[in-house]
PDB file of C-alpha atoms in Angstrom:
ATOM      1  CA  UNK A   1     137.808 -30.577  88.484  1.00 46.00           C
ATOM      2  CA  UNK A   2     134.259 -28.855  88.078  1.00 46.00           C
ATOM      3  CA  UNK A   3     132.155 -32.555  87.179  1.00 50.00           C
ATOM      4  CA  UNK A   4     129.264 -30.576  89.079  1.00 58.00           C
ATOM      5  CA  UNK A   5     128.776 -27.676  87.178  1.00 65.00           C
ATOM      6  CA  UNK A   6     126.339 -27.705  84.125  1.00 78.00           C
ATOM      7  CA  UNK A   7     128.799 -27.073  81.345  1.00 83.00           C
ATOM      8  CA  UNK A   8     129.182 -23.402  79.948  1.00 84.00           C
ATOM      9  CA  UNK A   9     129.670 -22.105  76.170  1.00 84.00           C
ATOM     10  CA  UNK A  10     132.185 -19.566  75.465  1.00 84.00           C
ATOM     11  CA  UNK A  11     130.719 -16.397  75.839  1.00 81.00           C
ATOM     12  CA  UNK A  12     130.844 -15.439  71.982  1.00 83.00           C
ATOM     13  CA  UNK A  13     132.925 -16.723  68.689  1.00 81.00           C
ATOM     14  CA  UNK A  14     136.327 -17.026  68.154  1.00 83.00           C
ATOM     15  CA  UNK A  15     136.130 -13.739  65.838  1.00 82.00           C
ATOM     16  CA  UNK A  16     134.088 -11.440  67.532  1.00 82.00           C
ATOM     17  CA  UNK A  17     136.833  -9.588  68.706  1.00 76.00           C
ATOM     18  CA  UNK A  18     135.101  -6.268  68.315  1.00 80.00           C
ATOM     19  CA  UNK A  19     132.603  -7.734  70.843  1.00 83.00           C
ATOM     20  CA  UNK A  20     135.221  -5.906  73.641  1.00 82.00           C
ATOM     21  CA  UNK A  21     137.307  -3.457  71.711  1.00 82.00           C
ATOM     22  CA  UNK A  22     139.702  -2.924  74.946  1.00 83.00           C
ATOM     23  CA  UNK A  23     140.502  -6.883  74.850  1.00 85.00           C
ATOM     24  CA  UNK A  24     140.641  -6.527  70.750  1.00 85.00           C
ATOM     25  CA  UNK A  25     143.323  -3.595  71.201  1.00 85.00           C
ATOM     26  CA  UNK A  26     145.700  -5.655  73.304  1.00 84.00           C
ATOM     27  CA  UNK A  27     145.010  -8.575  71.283  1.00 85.00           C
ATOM     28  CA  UNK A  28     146.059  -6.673  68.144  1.00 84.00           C
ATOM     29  CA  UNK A  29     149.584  -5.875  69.518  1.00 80.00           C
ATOM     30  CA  UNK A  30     151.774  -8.809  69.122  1.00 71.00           C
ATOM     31  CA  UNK A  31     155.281  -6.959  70.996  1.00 78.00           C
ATOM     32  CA  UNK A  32     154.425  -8.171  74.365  1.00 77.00           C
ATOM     33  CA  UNK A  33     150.446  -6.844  74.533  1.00 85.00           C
ATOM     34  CA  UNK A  34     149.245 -10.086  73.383  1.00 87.00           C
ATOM     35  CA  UNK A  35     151.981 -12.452  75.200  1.00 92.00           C
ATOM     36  CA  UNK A  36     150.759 -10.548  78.555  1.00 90.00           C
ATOM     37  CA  UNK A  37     147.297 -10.982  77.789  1.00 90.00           C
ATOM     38  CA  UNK A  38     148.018 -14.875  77.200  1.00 93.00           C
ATOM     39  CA  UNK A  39     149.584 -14.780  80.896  1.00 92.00           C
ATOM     40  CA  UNK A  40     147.212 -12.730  82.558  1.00 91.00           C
ATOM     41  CA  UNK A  41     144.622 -15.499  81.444  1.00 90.00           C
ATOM     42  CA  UNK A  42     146.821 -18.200  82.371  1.00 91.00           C
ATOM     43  CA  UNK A  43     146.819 -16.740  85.767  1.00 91.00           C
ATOM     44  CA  UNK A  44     143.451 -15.485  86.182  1.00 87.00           C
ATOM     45  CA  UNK A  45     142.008 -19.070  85.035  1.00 86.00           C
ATOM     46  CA  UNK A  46     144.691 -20.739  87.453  1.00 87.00           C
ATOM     47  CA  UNK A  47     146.386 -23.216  84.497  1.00 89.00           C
ATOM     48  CA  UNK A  48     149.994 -21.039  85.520  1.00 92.00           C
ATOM     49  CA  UNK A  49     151.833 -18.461  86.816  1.00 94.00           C
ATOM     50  CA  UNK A  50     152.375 -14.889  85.124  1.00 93.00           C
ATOM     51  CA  UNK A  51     155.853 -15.221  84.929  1.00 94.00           C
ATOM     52  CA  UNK A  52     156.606 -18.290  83.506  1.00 96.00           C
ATOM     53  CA  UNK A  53     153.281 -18.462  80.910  1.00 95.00           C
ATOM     54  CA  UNK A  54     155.025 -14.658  79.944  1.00 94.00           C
ATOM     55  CA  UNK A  55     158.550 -15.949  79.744  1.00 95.00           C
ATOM     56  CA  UNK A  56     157.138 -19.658  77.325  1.00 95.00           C
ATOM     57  CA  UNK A  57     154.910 -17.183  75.169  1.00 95.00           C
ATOM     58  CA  UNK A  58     157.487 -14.697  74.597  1.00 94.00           C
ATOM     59  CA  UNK A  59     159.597 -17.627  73.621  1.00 94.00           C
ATOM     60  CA  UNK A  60     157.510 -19.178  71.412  1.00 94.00           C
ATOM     61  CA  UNK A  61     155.942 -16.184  69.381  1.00 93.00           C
ATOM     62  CA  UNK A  62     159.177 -14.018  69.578  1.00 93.00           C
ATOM     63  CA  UNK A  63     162.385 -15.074  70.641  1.00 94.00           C
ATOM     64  CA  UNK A  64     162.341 -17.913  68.532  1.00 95.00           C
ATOM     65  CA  UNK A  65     161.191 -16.806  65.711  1.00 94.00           C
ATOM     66  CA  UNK A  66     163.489 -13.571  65.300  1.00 94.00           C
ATOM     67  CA  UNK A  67     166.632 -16.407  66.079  1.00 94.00           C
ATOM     68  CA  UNK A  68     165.069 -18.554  63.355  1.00 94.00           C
ATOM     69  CA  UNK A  69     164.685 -15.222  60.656  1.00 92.00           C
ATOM     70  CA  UNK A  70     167.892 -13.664  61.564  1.00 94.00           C
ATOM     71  CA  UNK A  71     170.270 -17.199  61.351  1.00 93.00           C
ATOM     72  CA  UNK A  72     168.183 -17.499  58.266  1.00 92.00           C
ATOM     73  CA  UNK A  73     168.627 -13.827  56.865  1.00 92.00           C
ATOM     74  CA  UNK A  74     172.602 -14.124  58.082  1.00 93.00           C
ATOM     75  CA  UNK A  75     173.419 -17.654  56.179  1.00 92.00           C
ATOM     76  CA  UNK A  76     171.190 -18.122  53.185  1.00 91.00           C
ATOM     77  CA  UNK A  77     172.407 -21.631  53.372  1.00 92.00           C
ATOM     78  CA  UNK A  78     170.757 -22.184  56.723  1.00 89.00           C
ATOM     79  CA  UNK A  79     167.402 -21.316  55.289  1.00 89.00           C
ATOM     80  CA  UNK A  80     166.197 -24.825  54.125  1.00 91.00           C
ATOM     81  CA  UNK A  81     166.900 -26.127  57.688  1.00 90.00           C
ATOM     82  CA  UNK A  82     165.337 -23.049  59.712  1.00 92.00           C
ATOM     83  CA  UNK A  83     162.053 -23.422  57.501  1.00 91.00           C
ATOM     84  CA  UNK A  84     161.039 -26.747  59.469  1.00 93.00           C
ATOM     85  CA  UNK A  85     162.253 -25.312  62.507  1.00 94.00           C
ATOM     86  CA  UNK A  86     160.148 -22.370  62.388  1.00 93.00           C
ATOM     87  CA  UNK A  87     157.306 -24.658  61.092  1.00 93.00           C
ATOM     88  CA  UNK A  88     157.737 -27.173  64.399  1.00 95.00           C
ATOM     89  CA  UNK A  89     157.729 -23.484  66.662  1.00 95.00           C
ATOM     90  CA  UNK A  90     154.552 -22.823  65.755  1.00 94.00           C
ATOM     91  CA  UNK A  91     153.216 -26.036  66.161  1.00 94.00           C
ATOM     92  CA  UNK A  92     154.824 -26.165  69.560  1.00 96.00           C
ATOM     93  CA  UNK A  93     153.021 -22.944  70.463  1.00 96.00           C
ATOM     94  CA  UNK A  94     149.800 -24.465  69.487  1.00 94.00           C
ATOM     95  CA  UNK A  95     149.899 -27.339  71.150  1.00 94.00           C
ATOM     96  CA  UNK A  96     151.113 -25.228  74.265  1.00 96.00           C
ATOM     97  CA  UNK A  97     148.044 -22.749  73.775  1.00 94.00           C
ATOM     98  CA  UNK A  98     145.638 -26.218  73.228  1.00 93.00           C
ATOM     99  CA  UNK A  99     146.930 -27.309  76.619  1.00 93.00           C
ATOM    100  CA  UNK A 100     146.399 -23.972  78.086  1.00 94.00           C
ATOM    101  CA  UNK A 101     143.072 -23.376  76.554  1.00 92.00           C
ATOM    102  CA  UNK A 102     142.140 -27.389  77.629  1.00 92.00           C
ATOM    103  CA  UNK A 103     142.857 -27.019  81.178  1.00 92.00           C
ATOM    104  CA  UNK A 104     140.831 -23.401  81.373  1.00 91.00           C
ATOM    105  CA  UNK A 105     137.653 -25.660  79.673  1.00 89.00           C
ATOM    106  CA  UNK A 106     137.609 -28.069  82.179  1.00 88.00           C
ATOM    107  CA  UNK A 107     138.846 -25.637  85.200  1.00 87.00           C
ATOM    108  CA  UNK A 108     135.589 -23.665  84.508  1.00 85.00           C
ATOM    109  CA  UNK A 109     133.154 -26.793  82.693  1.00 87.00           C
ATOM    110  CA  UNK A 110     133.190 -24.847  78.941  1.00 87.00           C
ATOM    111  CA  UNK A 111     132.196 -26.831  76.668  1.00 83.00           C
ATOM    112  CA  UNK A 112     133.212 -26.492  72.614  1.00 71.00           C
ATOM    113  CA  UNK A 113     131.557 -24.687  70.348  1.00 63.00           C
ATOM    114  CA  UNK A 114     131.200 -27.307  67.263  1.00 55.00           C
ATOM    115  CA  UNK A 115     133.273 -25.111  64.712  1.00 58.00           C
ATOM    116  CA  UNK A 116     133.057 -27.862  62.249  1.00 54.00           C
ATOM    117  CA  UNK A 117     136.699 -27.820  61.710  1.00 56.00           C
ATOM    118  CA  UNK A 118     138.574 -30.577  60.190  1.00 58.00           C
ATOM    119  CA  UNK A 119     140.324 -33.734  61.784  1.00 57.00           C
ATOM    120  CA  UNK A 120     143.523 -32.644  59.790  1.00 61.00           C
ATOM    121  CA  UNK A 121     145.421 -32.751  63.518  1.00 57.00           C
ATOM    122  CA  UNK A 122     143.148 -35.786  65.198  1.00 55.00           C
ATOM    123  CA  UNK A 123     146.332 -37.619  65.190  1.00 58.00           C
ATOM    124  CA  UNK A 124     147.935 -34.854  67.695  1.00 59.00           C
ATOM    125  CA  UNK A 125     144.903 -34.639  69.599  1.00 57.00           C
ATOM    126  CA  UNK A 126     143.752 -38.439  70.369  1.00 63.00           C
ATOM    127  CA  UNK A 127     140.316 -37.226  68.212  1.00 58.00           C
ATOM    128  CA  UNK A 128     138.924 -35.002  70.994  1.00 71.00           C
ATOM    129  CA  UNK A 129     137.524 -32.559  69.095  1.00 77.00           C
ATOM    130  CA  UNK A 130     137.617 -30.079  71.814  1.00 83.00           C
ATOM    131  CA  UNK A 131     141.279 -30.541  71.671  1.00 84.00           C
ATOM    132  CA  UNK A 132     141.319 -30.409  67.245  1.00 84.00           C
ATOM    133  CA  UNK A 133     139.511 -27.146  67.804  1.00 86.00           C
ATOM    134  CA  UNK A 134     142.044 -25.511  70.929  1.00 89.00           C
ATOM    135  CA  UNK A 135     144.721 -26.723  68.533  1.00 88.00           C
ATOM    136  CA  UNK A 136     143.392 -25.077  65.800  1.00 87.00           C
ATOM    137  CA  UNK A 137     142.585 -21.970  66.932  1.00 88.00           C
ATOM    138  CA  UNK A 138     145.841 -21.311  68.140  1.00 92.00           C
ATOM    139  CA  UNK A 139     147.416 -22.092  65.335  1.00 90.00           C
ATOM    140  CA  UNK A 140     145.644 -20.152  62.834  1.00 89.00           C
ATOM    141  CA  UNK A 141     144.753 -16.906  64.990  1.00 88.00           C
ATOM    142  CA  UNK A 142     146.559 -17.329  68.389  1.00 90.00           C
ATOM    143  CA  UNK A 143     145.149 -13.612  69.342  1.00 90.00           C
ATOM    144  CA  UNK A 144     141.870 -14.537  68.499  1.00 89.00           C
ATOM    145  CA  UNK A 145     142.129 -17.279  70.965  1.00 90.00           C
ATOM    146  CA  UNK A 146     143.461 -15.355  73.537  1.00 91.00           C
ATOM    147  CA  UNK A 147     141.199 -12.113  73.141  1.00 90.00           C
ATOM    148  CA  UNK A 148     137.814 -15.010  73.320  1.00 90.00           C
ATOM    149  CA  UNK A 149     139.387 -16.588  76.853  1.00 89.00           C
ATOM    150  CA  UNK A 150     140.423 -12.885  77.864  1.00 88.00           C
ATOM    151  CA  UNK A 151     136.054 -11.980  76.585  1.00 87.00           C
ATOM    152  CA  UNK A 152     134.956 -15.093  78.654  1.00 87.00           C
ATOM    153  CA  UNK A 153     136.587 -14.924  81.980  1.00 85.00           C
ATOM    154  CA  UNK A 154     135.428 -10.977  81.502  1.00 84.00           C
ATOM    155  CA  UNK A 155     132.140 -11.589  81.282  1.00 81.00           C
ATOM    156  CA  UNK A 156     131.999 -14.133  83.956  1.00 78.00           C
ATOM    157  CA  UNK A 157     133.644 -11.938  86.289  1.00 76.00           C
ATOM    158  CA  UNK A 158     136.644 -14.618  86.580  1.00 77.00           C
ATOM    159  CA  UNK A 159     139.536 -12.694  85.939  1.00 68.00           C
ATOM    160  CA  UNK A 160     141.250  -9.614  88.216  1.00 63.00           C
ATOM    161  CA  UNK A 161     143.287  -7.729  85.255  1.00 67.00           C
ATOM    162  CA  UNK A 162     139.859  -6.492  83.683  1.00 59.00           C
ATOM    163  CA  UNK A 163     136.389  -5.453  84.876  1.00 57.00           C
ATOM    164  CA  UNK A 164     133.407  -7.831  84.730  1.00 52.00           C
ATOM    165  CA  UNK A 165     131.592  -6.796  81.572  1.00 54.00           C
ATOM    166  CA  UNK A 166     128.366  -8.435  80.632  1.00 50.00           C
ATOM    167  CA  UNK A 167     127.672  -6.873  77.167  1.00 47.00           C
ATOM    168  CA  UNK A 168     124.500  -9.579  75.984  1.00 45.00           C
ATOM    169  CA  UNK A 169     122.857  -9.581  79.534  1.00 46.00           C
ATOM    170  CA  UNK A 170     122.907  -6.275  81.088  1.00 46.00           C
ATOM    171  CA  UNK A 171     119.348  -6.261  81.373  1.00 46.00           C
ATOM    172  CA  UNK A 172     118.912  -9.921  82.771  1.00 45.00           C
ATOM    173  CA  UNK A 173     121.751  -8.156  85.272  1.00 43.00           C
ATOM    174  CA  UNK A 174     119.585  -5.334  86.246  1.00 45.00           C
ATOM    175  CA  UNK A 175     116.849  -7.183  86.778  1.00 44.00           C
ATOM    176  CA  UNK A 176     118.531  -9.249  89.884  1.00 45.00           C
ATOM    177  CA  UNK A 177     118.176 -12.530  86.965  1.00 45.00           C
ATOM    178  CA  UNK A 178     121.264 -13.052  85.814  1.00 44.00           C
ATOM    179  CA  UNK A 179     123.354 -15.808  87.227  1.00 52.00           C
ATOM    180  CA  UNK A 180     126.791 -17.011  86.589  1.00 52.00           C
ATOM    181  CA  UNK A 181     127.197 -20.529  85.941  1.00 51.00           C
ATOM    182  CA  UNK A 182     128.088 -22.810  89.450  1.00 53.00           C
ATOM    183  CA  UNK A 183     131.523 -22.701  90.372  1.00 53.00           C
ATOM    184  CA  UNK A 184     131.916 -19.275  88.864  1.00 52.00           C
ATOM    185  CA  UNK A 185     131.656 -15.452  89.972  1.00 51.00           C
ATOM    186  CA  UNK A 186     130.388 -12.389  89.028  1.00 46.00           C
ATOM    187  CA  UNK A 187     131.220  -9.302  90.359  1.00 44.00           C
ATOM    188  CA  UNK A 188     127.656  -8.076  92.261  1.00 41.00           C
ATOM    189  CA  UNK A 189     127.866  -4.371  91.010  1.00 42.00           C
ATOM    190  CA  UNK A 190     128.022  -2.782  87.535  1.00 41.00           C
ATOM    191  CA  UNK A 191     130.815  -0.307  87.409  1.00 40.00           C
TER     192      UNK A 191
END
């Protein structure tokens, strides 16, 4: 969609949360904070709806998951089946976050950030390593995933649920030298 714009790196790590303590905070909460967060990107980067991205990640990190624990906790005998079920959840909601997280990359041209993670899930992601890394992140820290797109679209000024904060290049900012990268915004004022 954006074959124009000079690709973009993500604006910091996958684990520099405290980077933005607000986004960190919601991040941390995982009774609804985080799910919202998840669809508040999904919206602000235009990959889906609030409602529905709400109603899937509420699905996948909590419905599911209490159903799975409490037929589990209910009929010990269930338990060997609900293991791989509760295994195949969470690898539903990564592969739901990787396709989230892909179509935010190429909506606004980021490019990956060479992690050096393994090609344990290659055969789930046709070898794009942009895609082995999405996957991954989302399946071993989900928040942190979240809390970096929530940081990006921040600091590019892309998103409406948070002010535009620009915590590396305030004083490129002041100076009238900062640009955002083609095809995205920044808000013209500090607040």
């Amino acid at each position: 969609e954006s074959g124009a714009n000079p690709p973009v790196p993500w604006a910091d790590g996958t684990l520099d949360c405290f980077s933005d303590c607000e986004v960190c905070l919601w991040g941390c909460f995982p009774c609804g904070c985080y799910q919202s967060l998840f669809a508040w990107n999904a919206r602000d980067a235009g990959t889906e709806d609030f409602h529905p991205a709400l109603f899937r990640v509420l699905g996948l990190t909590i419905v599911v998951p209490n159903l799975l624990g409490f037929a589990a906790s209910a009929a010990p005998s269930l338990a060997p089946a609900v293991q791989p079920l509760s295994t195949a959840n969470q690898l539903l909601f990564a592969w739901y976050g990787m396709t989230h997280r892909q179509k935010m990359r190429r909506r606004h041209n980021i490019k990956g950030t060479d992690s050096g993670l393994c090609n344990c899930f290659a055969c789930l992601c046709e070898g794009d390593e942009e895609k082995i890394e999405d996957f991954c992140c989302y399946l071993c820290c989900a928040p942190c995933a979240t809390c970096q797109e929530t940081r990006h679209m921040r600091r590019w000024g892309i998103t409406t649920r948070w002010r535009p904060k620009y915590p590396y290049d305030m004083d490129r900012r002041a100076a009238g030298t900062f640009q955002a990268p083609a095809g995205q915004t920044m808000d013209p004022s500090p607040k």
